[in-house]
Amino acid sequence: MKRIFSFTLFALLSVGMFAQEADAPKESAWKFDGSLGVNAAATGNFNWTSGGKNSVTGFVYAKLHLLYHKDAMAWETNFDTDFGLTWRDQKEDPYQKSSDNIKLATKFGWEFKENWYLTVSAGFQSQYALGRKYQKGYDFIHSNWLAPSYTDISVGIDWKTNVKGCNFSVYLSPVAGRVTTAYVSEKINEYYTKEEYCYAEVYAMENAKDDAARAAAQKAYDERVKKYESEGGYTAAREEHWDFRTSLQEKYGTFSYSDNGKVVQKEYHNARVELGLSFKGGIAYSHKDFKFSTTLALFTPYQGKGFNVKEAWIRAGNPDGTPRTEADWNALDPFDSYFEWSSKNRYFGNFDIDWDLVLGYQFLKCLQINFQANLKYYPGTLIADSDENYKERVQFKGVLGIGVGYSF
């Protein structure tokens, strides 16, 4: 009797445990998380002796992460985007873009050894709207959608691990392709080529103080447009290679040189394709309402120092047949000589650098404080200072915001 009772009790307990295990929900292979938010600030001044301008600033952002992990297969996608706009109570450039970013990255890996993955990776970076410097006077456009954009495709080895809730990843690819674009459509190119040709008159019209000044500015603008059309208009401007499109292609290095021994010419392209070495490292950590992540990406092309503009220019000599010297090169306007940098600095060992940092804390369920930092350094991309001196420079952006947000 005791044996029967013991056996029955054991059977019931076993069935109960099995039922609990069977009823337990299976952990999904998919994981989706991220954060969305809006930050805003407004300042109002009325007879305020300390100074200041009325302004309204808005900033929206989204950071999404999708992961599929089952058996030896892992697919991970990250989408980061933000856009910020500021309105200032002023006549010149009242609406100013403060932030603009699109970044999409995805990678698919097969785990051939614990924490080690054979991985195919792809990424895309660009922006939404026109980019200007907002200096006093007319602001030339220095960026646009797909000008620039960076598309990366690579195959390599990815190492990933988790230590006490902190995720680490290191990715190395000896076979990495990068496509840099400076693409501008024909319609947009025609519009802004004309605008840049008439920039002084457009600026005078927009900032005229009275009707008489406005009428004078309009007359000067009409005369400038007639001159533009008489010189061949958009067709001539495009052929002379100073139009809006080619100005961006020069800035982001999507051009090449040809040299017949006497004349050095630039050939313009919508894109530059490079094969090189890629490295990416990342750290991500979250605890309750706190989130932290940082990534570092490096790329260097497999190529030599390329075409030396300075040597070719000196070798070609002057149109009248007289020789040129290095002193003649140094005497050139900086805008004419800076392309030597972009030609020589796209070679193996010079790295494109992208570093991102995100800190976030959510409190009271719907309020968030966020800090984002982005640093870039691209050899061959030259940036002018306030005196129009061109050289390679570190690009840095930091955004601190407090607003409404949601994390999941």
Tab-separated table of C-alpha atoms in Angstrom:
chain	number	residue	atom	x	y	z
A	1	MET	CA	0.000	0.000	0.000
A	2	LYS	CA	2.794	2.342	0.886
A	3	ARG	CA	4.570	1.447	-2.356
A	4	ILE	CA	1.419	2.159	-4.380
A	5	PHE	CA	0.937	5.485	-2.561
A	6	SER	CA	4.574	6.473	-3.097
A	7	PHE	CA	4.451	5.542	-6.765
A	8	THR	CA	1.202	7.478	-7.266
A	9	LEU	CA	2.604	10.561	-5.523
A	10	PHE	CA	5.771	10.372	-7.616
A	11	ALA	CA	3.736	10.020	-10.830
A	12	LEU	CA	1.541	13.004	-9.959
A	13	LEU	CA	4.543	15.184	-9.144
A	14	SER	CA	6.254	14.136	-12.379
A	15	VAL	CA	3.174	14.905	-14.466
A	16	GLY	CA	2.762	18.236	-12.691
A	17	MET	CA	6.393	19.206	-13.363
A	18	PHE	CA	6.100	18.111	-16.995
A	19	ALA	CA	2.901	20.103	-17.404
A	20	GLN	CA	4.562	23.200	-15.952
A	21	GLU	CA	7.473	22.816	-18.354
A	22	ALA	CA	5.102	22.249	-21.273
A	23	ASP	CA	3.008	25.273	-20.341
A	24	ALA	CA	6.054	27.525	-19.915
A	25	PRO	CA	6.280	29.902	-22.874
A	26	LYS	CA	9.182	29.295	-25.199
A	27	GLU	CA	11.681	32.113	-25.429
A	28	SER	CA	11.330	33.865	-28.778
A	29	ALA	CA	14.262	33.950	-31.172
A	30	TRP	CA	13.349	37.574	-31.936
A	31	LYS	CA	14.198	40.523	-29.716
A	32	PHE	CA	13.119	44.086	-30.478
A	33	ASP	CA	14.042	47.075	-28.318
A	34	GLY	CA	14.877	50.727	-28.613
A	35	SER	CA	13.828	54.247	-27.687
A	36	LEU	CA	11.824	57.070	-29.253
A	37	GLY	CA	11.696	60.650	-28.065
A	38	VAL	CA	11.018	64.333	-28.610
A	39	ASN	CA	12.997	67.124	-26.993
A	40	ALA	CA	11.877	70.749	-27.154
A	41	ALA	CA	12.812	74.088	-25.642
A	42	ALA	CA	11.522	77.644	-26.038
A	43	THR	CA	12.856	81.036	-24.955
A	44	GLY	CA	10.849	84.255	-24.891
A	45	ASN	CA	12.229	87.745	-24.276
A	46	PHE	CA	10.355	91.016	-23.928
A	47	ASN	CA	12.274	94.161	-22.999
A	48	TRP	CA	14.925	91.887	-21.528
A	49	THR	CA	17.998	94.027	-20.785
A	50	SER	CA	20.363	91.047	-20.530
A	51	GLY	CA	19.844	90.363	-24.219
A	52	GLY	CA	18.920	87.251	-26.119
A	53	LYS	CA	16.563	86.246	-28.898
A	54	ASN	CA	13.260	84.443	-28.928
A	55	SER	CA	13.800	80.887	-30.098
A	56	VAL	CA	12.173	77.481	-30.297
A	57	THR	CA	14.173	74.275	-30.677
A	58	GLY	CA	12.828	70.820	-31.473
A	59	PHE	CA	14.648	67.506	-31.745
A	60	VAL	CA	13.206	64.070	-32.551
A	61	TYR	CA	15.100	60.804	-32.469
A	62	ALA	CA	14.677	57.057	-32.784
A	63	LYS	CA	17.065	54.249	-31.891
A	64	LEU	CA	15.806	50.789	-32.816
A	65	HIS	CA	17.464	47.409	-32.419
A	66	LEU	CA	16.220	44.093	-33.883
A	67	LEU	CA	17.918	40.781	-33.110
A	68	TYR	CA	17.215	37.266	-34.325
A	69	HIS	CA	19.257	34.528	-32.681
A	70	LYS	CA	18.491	30.837	-33.027
A	71	ASP	CA	20.926	27.949	-32.846
A	72	ALA	CA	24.059	29.050	-34.706
A	73	MET	CA	22.393	31.830	-36.695
A	74	ALA	CA	22.296	35.513	-35.650
A	75	TRP	CA	20.903	38.497	-37.521
A	76	GLU	CA	21.174	41.964	-35.975
A	77	THR	CA	19.925	45.312	-37.289
A	78	ASN	CA	20.305	48.813	-35.832
A	79	PHE	CA	18.574	51.970	-37.036
A	80	ASP	CA	19.547	55.344	-35.570
A	81	THR	CA	18.056	58.586	-36.806
A	82	ASP	CA	17.484	62.115	-35.553
A	83	PHE	CA	16.464	65.513	-36.842
A	84	GLY	CA	16.563	68.873	-35.092
A	85	LEU	CA	15.342	72.318	-36.124
A	86	THR	CA	15.690	75.724	-34.434
A	87	TRP	CA	13.638	78.864	-35.056
A	88	ARG	CA	15.249	82.176	-34.113
A	89	ASP	CA	13.497	85.531	-34.043
A	90	GLN	CA	15.664	87.114	-36.744
A	91	LYS	CA	15.348	88.072	-40.383
A	92	GLU	CA	18.395	86.229	-41.693
A	93	ASP	CA	18.164	82.424	-41.564
A	94	PRO	CA	15.335	82.215	-38.999
A	95	TYR	CA	15.034	78.434	-39.468
A	96	GLN	CA	18.261	76.536	-38.890
A	97	LYS	CA	18.905	72.826	-38.888
A	98	SER	CA	20.606	71.697	-35.687
A	99	SER	CA	20.851	67.945	-36.251
A	100	ASP	CA	20.309	65.538	-39.149
A	101	ASN	CA	21.372	61.917	-39.235
A	102	ILE	CA	20.414	58.577	-40.801
A	103	LYS	CA	22.358	55.465	-39.901
A	104	LEU	CA	21.311	51.903	-40.749
A	105	ALA	CA	23.480	48.852	-40.053
A	106	THR	CA	22.750	45.136	-40.365
A	107	LYS	CA	24.830	41.971	-40.095
A	108	PHE	CA	24.144	38.261	-40.469
A	109	GLY	CA	26.430	35.721	-38.831
A	110	TRP	CA	26.975	31.987	-38.433
A	111	GLU	CA	28.511	30.855	-35.127
A	112	PHE	CA	31.284	28.420	-36.050
A	113	LYS	CA	32.753	28.512	-32.529
A	114	GLU	CA	31.388	29.797	-29.241
A	115	ASN	CA	31.143	33.627	-29.472
A	116	TRP	CA	32.806	33.643	-32.920
A	117	TYR	CA	30.745	34.346	-36.060
A	118	LEU	CA	31.443	34.332	-39.757
A	119	THR	CA	29.585	37.518	-40.688
A	120	VAL	CA	28.279	39.488	-43.639
A	121	SER	CA	27.744	43.149	-42.748
A	122	ALA	CA	26.177	46.147	-44.484
A	123	GLY	CA	25.621	49.765	-43.487
A	124	PHE	CA	24.310	53.082	-44.808
A	125	GLN	CA	24.781	56.688	-43.613
A	126	SER	CA	23.328	59.938	-44.946
A	127	GLN	CA	21.003	62.810	-44.018
A	128	TYR	CA	17.511	64.132	-44.792
A	129	ALA	CA	17.838	67.818	-45.716
A	130	LEU	CA	20.173	70.464	-47.102
A	131	GLY	CA	23.067	71.414	-44.862
A	132	ARG	CA	24.283	74.994	-44.443
A	133	LYS	CA	26.796	76.670	-42.114
A	134	TYR	CA	24.521	79.632	-41.207
A	135	GLN	CA	27.321	82.176	-41.221
A	136	LYS	CA	26.544	85.836	-41.722
A	137	GLY	CA	25.685	86.498	-45.331
A	138	TYR	CA	24.567	83.978	-47.930
A	139	ASP	CA	25.252	80.396	-46.894
A	140	PHE	CA	26.464	78.033	-49.570
A	141	ILE	CA	25.080	74.515	-49.291
A	142	HIS	CA	27.709	71.998	-48.237
A	143	SER	CA	25.658	68.778	-47.967
A	144	ASN	CA	22.394	67.167	-49.038
A	145	TRP	CA	20.561	63.841	-49.182
A	146	LEU	CA	23.033	61.341	-50.716
A	147	ALA	CA	25.696	64.064	-50.832
A	148	PRO	CA	27.410	62.615	-49.033
A	149	SER	CA	26.289	59.068	-48.273
A	150	TYR	CA	28.406	56.097	-47.247
A	151	THR	CA	27.430	52.509	-48.030
A	152	ASP	CA	29.525	49.658	-46.628
A	153	ILE	CA	29.412	45.953	-47.484
A	154	SER	CA	31.912	43.520	-45.972
A	155	VAL	CA	32.655	39.933	-44.978
A	156	GLY	CA	34.602	39.148	-41.832
A	157	ILE	CA	34.818	37.639	-38.353
A	158	ASP	CA	32.649	38.909	-35.503
A	159	TRP	CA	33.337	38.183	-31.826
A	160	LYS	CA	30.501	38.807	-29.373
A	161	THR	CA	30.137	38.147	-25.664
A	162	ASN	CA	28.173	39.274	-22.636
A	163	VAL	CA	29.828	40.030	-19.294
A	164	LYS	CA	27.495	40.802	-16.371
A	165	GLY	CA	24.863	42.340	-18.616
A	166	CYS	CA	27.342	44.268	-20.762
A	167	ASN	CA	27.526	43.298	-24.440
A	168	PHE	CA	30.862	43.497	-26.244
A	169	SER	CA	31.462	43.026	-29.963
A	170	VAL	CA	34.510	43.244	-32.214
A	171	TYR	CA	34.311	42.853	-36.001
A	172	LEU	CA	37.219	42.676	-38.443
A	173	SER	CA	36.871	42.429	-42.210
A	174	PRO	CA	39.762	42.184	-44.668
A	175	VAL	CA	37.251	42.343	-47.543
A	176	ALA	CA	35.308	45.568	-47.084
A	177	GLY	CA	33.808	47.771	-49.777
A	178	ARG	CA	32.826	51.408	-49.315
A	179	VAL	CA	30.773	53.476	-51.759
A	180	THR	CA	30.867	57.238	-51.184
A	181	THR	CA	28.280	59.230	-53.124
A	182	ALA	CA	27.852	62.905	-53.909
A	183	TYR	CA	24.679	62.592	-55.947
A	184	VAL	CA	22.485	65.574	-56.837
A	185	SER	CA	19.512	65.280	-59.183
A	186	GLU	CA	19.402	67.375	-62.363
A	187	LYS	CA	16.429	69.432	-61.171
A	188	ILE	CA	17.958	70.328	-57.810
A	189	ASN	CA	21.323	70.977	-59.429
A	190	GLU	CA	19.805	73.443	-61.903
A	191	TYR	CA	17.931	75.327	-59.154
A	192	TYR	CA	20.849	75.734	-56.752
A	193	THR	CA	23.436	76.363	-59.471
A	194	LYS	CA	21.441	79.448	-60.448
A	195	GLU	CA	20.943	80.420	-56.801
A	196	GLU	CA	24.656	80.258	-56.060
A	197	TYR	CA	25.460	82.285	-59.185
A	198	CYS	CA	23.108	85.021	-57.945
A	199	TYR	CA	23.785	84.590	-54.226
A	200	ALA	CA	24.793	88.227	-53.559
A	201	GLU	CA	21.642	89.592	-55.204
A	202	VAL	CA	19.419	87.002	-53.478
A	203	TYR	CA	20.917	87.952	-50.125
A	204	ALA	CA	20.366	91.666	-50.814
A	205	MET	CA	16.716	91.035	-51.720
A	206	GLU	CA	16.047	88.973	-48.601
A	207	ASN	CA	17.624	91.576	-46.305
A	208	ALA	CA	16.411	94.829	-47.894
A	209	LYS	CA	15.429	97.342	-45.179
A	210	ASP	CA	12.880	99.313	-47.189
A	211	ASP	CA	11.012	99.335	-50.480
A	212	ALA	CA	13.673	101.364	-52.260
A	213	ALA	CA	16.436	98.950	-51.256
A	214	ARG	CA	14.231	96.016	-52.201
A	215	ALA	CA	13.541	97.492	-55.639
A	216	ALA	CA	17.254	98.120	-56.217
A	217	ALA	CA	18.087	94.581	-55.164
A	218	GLN	CA	15.403	93.185	-57.478
A	219	LYS	CA	16.827	95.180	-60.405
A	220	ALA	CA	20.348	93.909	-59.653
A	221	TYR	CA	19.006	90.352	-59.443
A	222	ASP	CA	17.222	90.645	-62.820
A	223	GLU	CA	20.424	91.929	-64.432
A	224	ARG	CA	22.413	89.103	-62.874
A	225	VAL	CA	19.946	86.524	-64.216
A	226	LYS	CA	20.238	88.042	-67.721
A	227	LYS	CA	24.024	87.758	-67.486
A	228	TYR	CA	23.673	84.145	-66.329
A	229	GLU	CA	21.466	83.296	-69.314
A	230	SER	CA	23.660	85.205	-71.783
A	231	GLU	CA	26.687	83.171	-70.694
A	232	GLY	CA	24.881	79.945	-71.478
A	233	GLY	CA	22.943	79.486	-68.237
A	234	TYR	CA	22.870	76.130	-66.565
A	235	THR	CA	24.380	74.284	-69.534
A	236	ALA	CA	27.507	76.439	-69.522
A	237	ALA	CA	27.812	76.365	-65.746
A	238	ARG	CA	27.625	72.591	-65.743
A	239	GLU	CA	30.242	72.315	-68.479
A	240	GLU	CA	32.603	74.641	-66.601
A	241	HIS	CA	32.375	72.397	-63.523
A	242	TRP	CA	31.526	74.995	-60.915
A	243	ASP	CA	27.867	74.070	-60.517
A	244	PHE	CA	26.238	72.869	-57.310
A	245	ARG	CA	26.663	69.158	-58.049
A	246	THR	CA	30.364	69.287	-58.853
A	247	SER	CA	31.086	71.542	-55.871
A	248	LEU	CA	29.851	68.705	-53.625
A	249	GLN	CA	31.691	66.080	-55.682
A	250	GLU	CA	34.895	68.029	-55.140
A	251	LYS	CA	34.189	68.399	-51.430
A	252	TYR	CA	33.612	64.679	-50.840
A	253	GLY	CA	36.231	63.405	-53.256
A	254	THR	CA	34.094	61.633	-55.877
A	255	PHE	CA	36.330	62.756	-58.716
A	256	SER	CA	39.542	61.598	-60.353
A	257	TYR	CA	42.422	63.151	-62.265
A	258	SER	CA	43.703	62.646	-65.785
A	259	ASP	CA	47.077	63.867	-67.013
A	260	ASN	CA	48.252	63.960	-70.624
A	261	GLY	CA	51.585	65.506	-69.675
A	262	LYS	CA	50.480	69.070	-70.327
A	263	VAL	CA	47.038	69.503	-68.790
A	264	VAL	CA	45.714	68.217	-65.473
A	265	GLN	CA	41.963	67.646	-65.584
A	266	LYS	CA	39.380	66.548	-63.029
A	267	GLU	CA	36.748	64.018	-63.997
A	268	TYR	CA	33.593	64.138	-61.870
A	269	HIS	CA	31.594	61.125	-60.697
A	270	ASN	CA	28.477	60.547	-58.619
A	271	ALA	CA	30.273	57.940	-56.510
A	272	ARG	CA	33.672	56.674	-55.417
A	273	VAL	CA	34.108	52.916	-54.867
A	274	GLU	CA	36.894	51.585	-52.647
A	275	LEU	CA	37.973	48.155	-51.393
A	276	GLY	CA	39.717	48.066	-48.053
A	277	LEU	CA	40.015	46.916	-44.444
A	278	SER	CA	37.234	47.492	-41.908
A	279	PHE	CA	37.145	47.300	-38.113
A	280	LYS	CA	34.159	47.841	-35.808
A	281	GLY	CA	33.906	47.637	-32.042
A	282	GLY	CA	30.948	48.193	-29.764
A	283	ILE	CA	29.857	48.179	-26.114
A	284	ALA	CA	26.222	48.248	-24.970
A	285	TYR	CA	24.947	48.189	-21.391
A	286	SER	CA	21.560	48.714	-19.800
A	287	HIS	CA	20.410	48.495	-16.211
A	288	LYS	CA	16.851	49.323	-15.248
A	289	ASP	CA	16.269	52.850	-16.637
A	290	PHE	CA	19.881	53.557	-17.650
A	291	LYS	CA	21.289	52.834	-21.113
A	292	PHE	CA	24.784	53.257	-22.493
A	293	SER	CA	26.265	52.379	-25.879
A	294	THR	CA	29.328	53.320	-27.857
A	295	THR	CA	30.706	52.187	-31.221
A	296	LEU	CA	33.906	52.787	-33.136
A	297	ALA	CA	34.215	52.102	-36.884
A	298	LEU	CA	37.408	52.329	-38.948
A	299	PHE	CA	37.967	51.921	-42.687
A	300	THR	CA	41.090	52.239	-44.831
A	301	PRO	CA	41.272	51.580	-48.601
A	302	TYR	CA	43.716	49.219	-50.299
A	303	GLN	CA	45.451	51.720	-52.557
A	304	GLY	CA	48.619	53.747	-52.875
A	305	LYS	CA	49.000	57.503	-52.630
A	306	GLY	CA	47.426	57.946	-56.048
A	307	PHE	CA	47.693	60.893	-58.393
A	308	ASN	CA	49.973	63.708	-57.160
A	309	VAL	CA	48.301	66.926	-58.302
A	310	LYS	CA	51.176	69.142	-57.231
A	311	GLU	CA	53.824	67.219	-59.180
A	312	ALA	CA	51.617	66.966	-62.302
A	313	TRP	CA	50.789	70.694	-62.189
A	314	ILE	CA	54.465	71.665	-61.950
A	315	ARG	CA	55.440	69.167	-64.645
A	316	ALA	CA	52.801	70.515	-67.082
A	317	GLY	CA	54.289	74.028	-67.071
A	318	ASN	CA	52.528	77.278	-67.941
A	319	PRO	CA	50.330	77.670	-71.045
A	320	ASP	CA	52.988	79.894	-72.630
A	321	GLY	CA	55.587	77.125	-72.334
A	322	THR	CA	57.524	78.540	-69.396
A	323	PRO	CA	58.280	76.139	-66.524
A	324	ARG	CA	56.534	76.097	-63.156
A	325	THR	CA	58.194	75.788	-59.761
A	326	GLU	CA	57.088	74.774	-56.276
A	327	ALA	CA	57.013	78.483	-55.391
A	328	ASP	CA	54.377	78.972	-58.129
A	329	TRP	CA	52.291	76.197	-56.564
A	330	ASN	CA	52.575	77.724	-53.097
A	331	ALA	CA	51.449	81.069	-54.506
A	332	LEU	CA	48.156	79.622	-55.732
A	333	ASP	CA	44.941	80.516	-53.975
A	334	PRO	CA	44.251	77.879	-51.254
A	335	PHE	CA	40.989	76.984	-52.981
A	336	ASP	CA	42.945	76.038	-56.141
A	337	SER	CA	45.569	73.938	-54.370
A	338	TYR	CA	43.664	72.104	-51.640
A	339	PHE	CA	42.718	69.210	-53.925
A	340	GLU	CA	46.246	67.896	-53.479
A	341	TRP	CA	45.127	66.754	-50.029
A	342	SER	CA	42.085	64.826	-51.201
A	343	SER	CA	44.082	63.072	-53.911
A	344	LYS	CA	46.983	61.932	-51.714
A	345	ASN	CA	45.218	61.021	-48.486
A	346	ARG	CA	42.943	58.205	-49.693
A	347	TYR	CA	45.530	55.449	-49.276
A	348	PHE	CA	46.098	52.418	-47.054
A	349	GLY	CA	46.916	53.329	-43.477
A	350	ASN	CA	44.795	56.504	-43.403
A	351	PHE	CA	41.562	55.583	-41.638
A	352	ASP	CA	38.031	56.921	-41.907
A	353	ILE	CA	36.911	57.216	-38.271
A	354	ASP	CA	33.340	57.130	-36.930
A	355	TRP	CA	32.749	57.178	-33.163
A	356	ASP	CA	29.310	57.344	-31.540
A	357	LEU	CA	28.278	57.593	-27.886
A	358	VAL	CA	24.771	57.469	-26.411
A	359	LEU	CA	23.801	57.907	-22.749
A	360	GLY	CA	20.174	57.790	-21.681
A	361	TYR	CA	18.145	57.721	-18.491
A	362	GLN	CA	14.379	57.416	-18.184
A	363	PHE	CA	12.502	58.643	-15.139
A	364	LEU	CA	8.839	59.011	-14.232
A	365	LYS	CA	8.086	56.417	-16.963
A	366	CYS	CA	7.865	58.930	-19.825
A	367	LEU	CA	10.590	61.547	-19.297
A	368	GLN	CA	14.090	61.008	-20.654
A	369	ILE	CA	17.428	62.703	-20.518
A	370	ASN	CA	19.779	61.850	-23.388
A	371	PHE	CA	23.279	62.755	-24.421
A	372	GLN	CA	24.602	61.880	-27.871
A	373	ALA	CA	28.090	62.494	-29.220
A	374	ASN	CA	29.389	61.833	-32.736
A	375	LEU	CA	32.943	62.215	-33.989
A	376	LYS	CA	34.114	61.795	-37.590
A	377	TYR	CA	37.441	62.134	-39.367
A	378	TYR	CA	37.655	61.321	-43.069
A	379	PRO	CA	40.985	61.753	-44.902
A	380	GLY	CA	40.388	63.556	-48.169
A	381	THR	CA	37.285	65.407	-46.934
A	382	LEU	CA	38.368	69.013	-46.500
A	383	ILE	CA	36.494	71.487	-44.348
A	384	ALA	CA	36.854	75.274	-44.467
A	385	ASP	CA	37.175	77.473	-41.389
A	386	SER	CA	35.720	80.986	-41.103
A	387	ASP	CA	38.596	82.324	-43.236
A	388	GLU	CA	37.978	79.737	-45.992
A	389	ASN	CA	41.180	77.842	-45.205
A	390	TYR	CA	40.671	74.233	-46.294
A	391	LYS	CA	42.180	71.250	-44.514
A	392	GLU	CA	41.213	67.907	-43.035
A	393	ARG	CA	39.450	68.476	-39.734
A	394	VAL	CA	37.810	66.475	-36.968
A	395	GLN	CA	34.023	66.729	-37.073
A	396	PHE	CA	32.217	66.630	-33.716
A	397	LYS	CA	28.595	66.967	-32.668
A	398	GLY	CA	27.099	66.756	-29.171
A	399	VAL	CA	23.417	66.899	-28.249
A	400	LEU	CA	22.032	67.042	-24.705
A	401	GLY	CA	18.270	66.849	-24.440
A	402	ILE	CA	15.510	66.447	-21.893
A	403	GLY	CA	12.058	65.594	-23.123
A	404	VAL	CA	9.323	63.049	-23.610
A	405	GLY	CA	10.544	59.594	-24.527
A	406	TYR	CA	9.676	55.939	-24.489
A	407	SER	CA	11.997	52.968	-24.144
A	408	PHE	CA	11.060	49.350	-24.745
